[in-house]
CSV table of C-alpha atoms and ligand atoms in Angstrom, one decimal:
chain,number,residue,atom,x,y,z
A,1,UNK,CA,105.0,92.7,109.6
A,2,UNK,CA,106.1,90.0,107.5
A,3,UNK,CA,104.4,89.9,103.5
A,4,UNK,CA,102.9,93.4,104.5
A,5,UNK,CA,104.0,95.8,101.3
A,6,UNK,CA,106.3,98.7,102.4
A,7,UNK,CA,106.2,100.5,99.1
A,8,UNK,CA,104.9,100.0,95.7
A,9,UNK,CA,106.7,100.5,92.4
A,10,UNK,CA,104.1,101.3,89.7
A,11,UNK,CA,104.2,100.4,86.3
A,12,UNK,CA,105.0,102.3,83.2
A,13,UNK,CA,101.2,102.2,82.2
A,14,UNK,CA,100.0,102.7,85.5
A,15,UNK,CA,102.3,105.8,85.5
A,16,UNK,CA,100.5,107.0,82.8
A,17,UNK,CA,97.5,107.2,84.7
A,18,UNK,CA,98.8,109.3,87.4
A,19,UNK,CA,101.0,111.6,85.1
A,20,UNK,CA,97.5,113.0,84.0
A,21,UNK,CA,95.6,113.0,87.1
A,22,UNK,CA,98.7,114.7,88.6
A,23,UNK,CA,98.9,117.1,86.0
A,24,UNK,CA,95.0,117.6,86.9
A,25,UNK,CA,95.1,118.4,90.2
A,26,UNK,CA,98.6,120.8,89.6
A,27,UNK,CA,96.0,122.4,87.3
A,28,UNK,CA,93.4,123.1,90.0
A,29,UNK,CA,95.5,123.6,92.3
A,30,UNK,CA,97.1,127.1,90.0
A,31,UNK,CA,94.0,127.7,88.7
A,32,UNK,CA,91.8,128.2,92.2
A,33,UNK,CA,94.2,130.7,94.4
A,34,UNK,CA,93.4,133.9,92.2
A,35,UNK,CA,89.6,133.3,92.4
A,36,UNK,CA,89.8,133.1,96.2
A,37,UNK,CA,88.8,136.4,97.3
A,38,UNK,CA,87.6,138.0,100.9
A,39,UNK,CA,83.5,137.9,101.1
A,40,UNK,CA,83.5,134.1,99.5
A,41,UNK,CA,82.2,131.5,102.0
A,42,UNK,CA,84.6,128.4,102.0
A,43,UNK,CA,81.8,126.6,100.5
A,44,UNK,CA,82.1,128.7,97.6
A,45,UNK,CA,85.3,127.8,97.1
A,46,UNK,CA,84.9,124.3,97.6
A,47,UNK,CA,82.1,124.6,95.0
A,48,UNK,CA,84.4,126.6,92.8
A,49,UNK,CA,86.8,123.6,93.0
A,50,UNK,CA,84.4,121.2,92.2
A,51,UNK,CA,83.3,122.6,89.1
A,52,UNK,CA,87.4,123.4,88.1
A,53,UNK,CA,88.1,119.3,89.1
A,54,UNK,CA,85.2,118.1,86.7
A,55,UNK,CA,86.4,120.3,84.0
A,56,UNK,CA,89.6,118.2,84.4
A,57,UNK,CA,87.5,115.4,83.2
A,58,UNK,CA,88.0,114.0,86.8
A,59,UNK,CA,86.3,113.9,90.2
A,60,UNK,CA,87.1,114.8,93.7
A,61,UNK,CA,89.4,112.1,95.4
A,62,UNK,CA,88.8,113.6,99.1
A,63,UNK,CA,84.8,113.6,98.6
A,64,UNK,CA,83.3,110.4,100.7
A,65,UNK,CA,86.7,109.0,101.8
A,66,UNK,CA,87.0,107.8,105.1
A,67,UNK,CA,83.5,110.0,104.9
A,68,UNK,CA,84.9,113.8,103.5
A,69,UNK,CA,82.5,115.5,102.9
A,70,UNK,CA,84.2,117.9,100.8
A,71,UNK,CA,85.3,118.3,96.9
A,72,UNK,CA,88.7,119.7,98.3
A,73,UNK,CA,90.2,121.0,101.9
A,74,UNK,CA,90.5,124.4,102.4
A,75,UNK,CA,91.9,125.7,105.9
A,76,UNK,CA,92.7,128.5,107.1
A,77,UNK,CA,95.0,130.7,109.0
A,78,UNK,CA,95.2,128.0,112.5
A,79,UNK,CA,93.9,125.3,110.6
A,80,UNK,CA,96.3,123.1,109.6
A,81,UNK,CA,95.1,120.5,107.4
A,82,UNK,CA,91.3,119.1,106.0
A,83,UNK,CA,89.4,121.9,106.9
A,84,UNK,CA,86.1,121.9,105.4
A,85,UNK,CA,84.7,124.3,103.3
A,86,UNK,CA,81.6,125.9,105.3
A,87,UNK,CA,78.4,128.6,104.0
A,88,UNK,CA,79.3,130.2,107.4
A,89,UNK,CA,82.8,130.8,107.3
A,90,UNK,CA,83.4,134.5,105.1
A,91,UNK,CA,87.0,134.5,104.0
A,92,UNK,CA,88.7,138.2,105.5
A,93,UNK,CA,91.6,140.4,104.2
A,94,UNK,CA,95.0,138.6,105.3
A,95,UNK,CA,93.7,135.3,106.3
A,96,UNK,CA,96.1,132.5,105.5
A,97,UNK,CA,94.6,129.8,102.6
A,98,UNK,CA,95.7,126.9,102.2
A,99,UNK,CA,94.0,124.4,99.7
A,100,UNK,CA,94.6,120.8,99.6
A,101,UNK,CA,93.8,119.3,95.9
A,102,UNK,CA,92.7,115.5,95.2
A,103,UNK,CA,91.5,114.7,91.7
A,104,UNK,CA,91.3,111.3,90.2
A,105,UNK,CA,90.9,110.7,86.8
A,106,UNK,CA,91.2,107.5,85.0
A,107,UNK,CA,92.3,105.5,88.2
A,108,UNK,CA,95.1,107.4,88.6
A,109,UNK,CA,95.0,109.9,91.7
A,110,UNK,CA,97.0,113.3,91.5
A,111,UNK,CA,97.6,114.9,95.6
A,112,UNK,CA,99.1,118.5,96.1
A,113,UNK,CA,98.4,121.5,98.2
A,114,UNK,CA,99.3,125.1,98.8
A,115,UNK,CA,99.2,127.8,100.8
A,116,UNK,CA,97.9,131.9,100.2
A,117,UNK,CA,97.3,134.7,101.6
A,118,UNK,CA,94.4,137.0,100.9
A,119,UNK,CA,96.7,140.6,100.7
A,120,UNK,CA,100.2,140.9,102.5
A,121,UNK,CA,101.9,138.8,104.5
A,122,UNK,CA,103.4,140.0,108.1
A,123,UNK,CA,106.7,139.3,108.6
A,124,UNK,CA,106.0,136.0,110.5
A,125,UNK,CA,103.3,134.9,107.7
A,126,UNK,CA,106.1,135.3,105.1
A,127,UNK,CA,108.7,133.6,106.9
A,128,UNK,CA,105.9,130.4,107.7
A,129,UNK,CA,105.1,130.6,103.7
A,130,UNK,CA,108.3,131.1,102.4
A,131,UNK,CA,110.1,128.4,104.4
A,132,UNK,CA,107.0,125.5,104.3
A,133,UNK,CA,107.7,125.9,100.4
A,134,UNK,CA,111.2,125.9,100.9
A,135,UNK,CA,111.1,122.7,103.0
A,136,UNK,CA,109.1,121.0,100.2
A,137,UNK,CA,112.0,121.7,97.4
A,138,UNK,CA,114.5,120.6,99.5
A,139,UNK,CA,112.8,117.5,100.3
A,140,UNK,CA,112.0,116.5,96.5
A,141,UNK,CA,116.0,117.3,96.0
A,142,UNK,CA,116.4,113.8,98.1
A,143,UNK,CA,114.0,112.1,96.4
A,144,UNK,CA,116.6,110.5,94.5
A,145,UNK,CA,116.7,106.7,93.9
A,146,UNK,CA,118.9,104.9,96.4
A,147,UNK,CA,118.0,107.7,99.2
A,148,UNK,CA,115.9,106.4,102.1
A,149,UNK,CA,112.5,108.3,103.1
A,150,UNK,CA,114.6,109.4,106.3
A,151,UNK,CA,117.0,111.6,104.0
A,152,UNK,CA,113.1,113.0,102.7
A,153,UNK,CA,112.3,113.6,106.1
A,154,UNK,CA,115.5,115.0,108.0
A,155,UNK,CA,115.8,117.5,104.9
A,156,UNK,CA,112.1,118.9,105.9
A,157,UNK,CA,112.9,119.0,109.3
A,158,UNK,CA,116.2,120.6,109.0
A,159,UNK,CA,114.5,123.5,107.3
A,160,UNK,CA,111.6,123.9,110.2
A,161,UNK,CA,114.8,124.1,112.7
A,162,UNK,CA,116.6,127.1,110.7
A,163,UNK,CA,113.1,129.0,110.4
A,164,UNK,CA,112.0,128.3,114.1
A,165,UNK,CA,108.5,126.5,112.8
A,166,UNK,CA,106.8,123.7,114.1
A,167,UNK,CA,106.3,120.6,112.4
A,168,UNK,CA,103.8,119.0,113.0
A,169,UNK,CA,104.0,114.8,113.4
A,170,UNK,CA,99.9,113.6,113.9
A,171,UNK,CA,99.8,113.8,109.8
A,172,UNK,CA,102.5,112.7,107.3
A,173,UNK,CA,103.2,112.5,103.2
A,174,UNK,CA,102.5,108.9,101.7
A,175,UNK,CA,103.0,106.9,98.6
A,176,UNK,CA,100.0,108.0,96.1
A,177,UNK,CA,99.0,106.9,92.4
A,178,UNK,CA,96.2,104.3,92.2
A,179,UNK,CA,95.4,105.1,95.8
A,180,UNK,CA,94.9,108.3,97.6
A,181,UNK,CA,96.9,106.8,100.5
A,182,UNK,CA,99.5,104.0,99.4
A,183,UNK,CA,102.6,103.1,101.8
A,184,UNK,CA,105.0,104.3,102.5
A,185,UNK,CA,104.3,107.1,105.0
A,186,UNK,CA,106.7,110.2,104.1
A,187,UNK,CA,107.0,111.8,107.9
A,188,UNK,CA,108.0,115.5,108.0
A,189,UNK,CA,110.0,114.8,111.2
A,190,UNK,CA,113.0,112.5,112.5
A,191,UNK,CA,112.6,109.0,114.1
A,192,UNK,CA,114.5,106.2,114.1
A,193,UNK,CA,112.0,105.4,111.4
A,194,UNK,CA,114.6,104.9,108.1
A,195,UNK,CA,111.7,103.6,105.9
A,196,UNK,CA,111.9,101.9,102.1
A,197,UNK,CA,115.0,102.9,99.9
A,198,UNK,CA,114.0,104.8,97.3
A,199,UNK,CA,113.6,102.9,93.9
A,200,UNK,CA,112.8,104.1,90.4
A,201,UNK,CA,108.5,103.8,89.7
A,202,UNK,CA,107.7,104.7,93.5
A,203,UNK,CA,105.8,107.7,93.9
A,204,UNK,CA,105.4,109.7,96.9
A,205,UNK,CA,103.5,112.9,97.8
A,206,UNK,CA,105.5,115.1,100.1
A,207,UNK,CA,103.7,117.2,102.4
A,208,UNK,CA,105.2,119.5,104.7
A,209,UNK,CA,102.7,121.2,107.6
A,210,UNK,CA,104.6,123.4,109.6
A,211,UNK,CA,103.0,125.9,112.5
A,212,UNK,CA,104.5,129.4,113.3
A,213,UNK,CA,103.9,128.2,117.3
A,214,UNK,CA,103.6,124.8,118.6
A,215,UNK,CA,103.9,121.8,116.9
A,216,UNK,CA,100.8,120.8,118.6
A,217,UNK,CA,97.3,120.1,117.0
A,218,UNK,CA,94.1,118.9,118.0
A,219,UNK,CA,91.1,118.1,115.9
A,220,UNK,CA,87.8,120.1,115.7
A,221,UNK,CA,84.3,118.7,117.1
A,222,UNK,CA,83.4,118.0,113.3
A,223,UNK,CA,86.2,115.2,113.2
A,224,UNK,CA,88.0,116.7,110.3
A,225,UNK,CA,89.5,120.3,110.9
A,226,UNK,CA,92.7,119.8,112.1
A,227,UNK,CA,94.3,123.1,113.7
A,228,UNK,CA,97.2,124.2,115.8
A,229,UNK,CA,96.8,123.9,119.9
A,230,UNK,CA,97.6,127.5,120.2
A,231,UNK,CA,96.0,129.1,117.4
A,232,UNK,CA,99.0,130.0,116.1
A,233,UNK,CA,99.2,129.8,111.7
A,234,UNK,CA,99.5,127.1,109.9
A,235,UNK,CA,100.8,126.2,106.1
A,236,UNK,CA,101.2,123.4,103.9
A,237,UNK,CA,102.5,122.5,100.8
A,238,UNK,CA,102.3,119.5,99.0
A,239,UNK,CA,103.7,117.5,95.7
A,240,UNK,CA,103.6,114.5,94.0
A,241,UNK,CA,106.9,113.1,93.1
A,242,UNK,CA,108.2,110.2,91.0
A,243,UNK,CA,111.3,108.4,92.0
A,244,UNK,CA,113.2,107.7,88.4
A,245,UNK,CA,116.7,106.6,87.3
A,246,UNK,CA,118.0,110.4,87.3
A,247,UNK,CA,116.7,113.3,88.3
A,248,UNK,CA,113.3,113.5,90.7
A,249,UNK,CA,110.3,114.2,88.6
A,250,UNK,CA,107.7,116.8,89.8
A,251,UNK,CA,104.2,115.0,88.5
A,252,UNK,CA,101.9,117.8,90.2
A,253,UNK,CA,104.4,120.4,88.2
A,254,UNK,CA,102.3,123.1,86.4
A,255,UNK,CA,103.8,126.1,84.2
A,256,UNK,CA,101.5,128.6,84.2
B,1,MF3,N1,96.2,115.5,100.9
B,1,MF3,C1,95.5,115.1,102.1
B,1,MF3,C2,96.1,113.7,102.5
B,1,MF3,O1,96.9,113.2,101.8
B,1,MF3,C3,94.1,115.1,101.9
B,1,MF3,C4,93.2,114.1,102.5
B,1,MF3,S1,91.7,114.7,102.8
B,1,MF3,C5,90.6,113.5,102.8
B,1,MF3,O2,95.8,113.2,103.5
B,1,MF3,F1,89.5,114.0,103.0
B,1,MF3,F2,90.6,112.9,101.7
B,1,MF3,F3,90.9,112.7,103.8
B,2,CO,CO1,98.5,114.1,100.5
């Protein structure tokens, strides 16, 4: 793979750029949970979502890549990742939410995602939340400069084993800022894959997707939906972190 770019370090302008699309996207990403309620299609939250991204002053970065035909994914309870947001599908009392947020703005892209439910969690739905998040702050704790995307991913994985989860390996985290999808891949799992060393201007959005069951998923007749072979819950939560000279910085951060 010789000449082929492993990584990118962006530039102080260019970081800029993607400190304000992040900060766009954290702010969709807060503003769109309390607003999803049981009765609403999945279209209307996708067209909720839509109109919250342009108030940003941005636009979707999901809609028309690689074909999407959504402003933002929104998947729920088995449905792991890019779900599609559909007139047909009624959200219910205690399904599982999880909304994936892409906004650029400015060419600079912001990336995060989390996961809801509509009412109380069971025991299992609480455990699946509470340690998908958990897996994600432990993660950005190693996104430290000198660290290698390994230490990233054996922290994720080491918190799936303690809450008996499955990750799942089909769909990893990846370098993000002036492209949706910029190398390197951030897997949630352990290979002998070490990856880049972590350097100061590298930004990488860290996405765990674990499953309450198998590990397993297949993909949905539409092409997109992604959900777990068993049926079994899903969650995913996802940031955008900047590798810097100290301490990680949290670009999709959003005090609310
Ligand atoms: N956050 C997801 C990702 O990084 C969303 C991509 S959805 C797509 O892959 F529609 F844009 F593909
Ligand atoms: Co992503």
């Amino acid at each position: 793979m010789a000449g082929k770019k492993h990584y990118i370090i962006h530039t102080a302008e260019d970081i800029e750029k993607i400190r304000i699309a992040a900060i766009a996207a954290a702010t969709v990403r807060k503003q769109l949970p309390p607003l999803v309620k049981p009765g609403m299609s999945t279209k209307q939250v996708d067209d909720l979502a839509g109109q919250l991204i342009a108030a940003t002053g941005g636009s979707s970065a999901f809609l028309g890549y690689h074909g999407y035909p959504g402003q933002i994914c929104i998947s729920i309870n088995d449905e792991v990742v890019h779900g599609i947001g559909r007139p047909e599908v009624i959200l219910q009392e205690n399904d599982l939410v999880s909304i994936d947020i892409g906004v650029k703005l400015n060419s600079g892209i912001g990336d995060n995602a989390t996961t809801f439910v509509l009412g109380e969690p069971d025991n299992d739905t609480a455990r699946l939340l509470k340690y998908t998040e958990k897996a994600l702050y432990n993660a950005i704790d190693k996104a430290v400069k000198g660290n290698f995307i390994k230490d990233i991913s054996s922290a994720i994985a080491r918190t799936a084993k303690q809450a008996r989860l499955g990750v799942v390996r089909e769909y990893v985290g990846h370098g993000c800022g002036l492209a949706l999808h910029e190398p390197p891949e951030v897997p949630n799992f352990v290979s002998s894959f070490r990856g880049p060393q972590l350097r100061p201007g590298m930004v990488l959005a860290i996405e765990p997707m674990f499953n309450l069951g198998t590990y397993k998923v297949m993909t949905d007749r539409d092409k997109w939906t992604v959900r777990s072979r068993d049926g079994k819950k899903s969650a995913h939560f996802e940031h955008m972190v900047l590798i810097t000279n100290n301490k990680p910085e949290v670009l999709t951060w959003q005090k609310m």
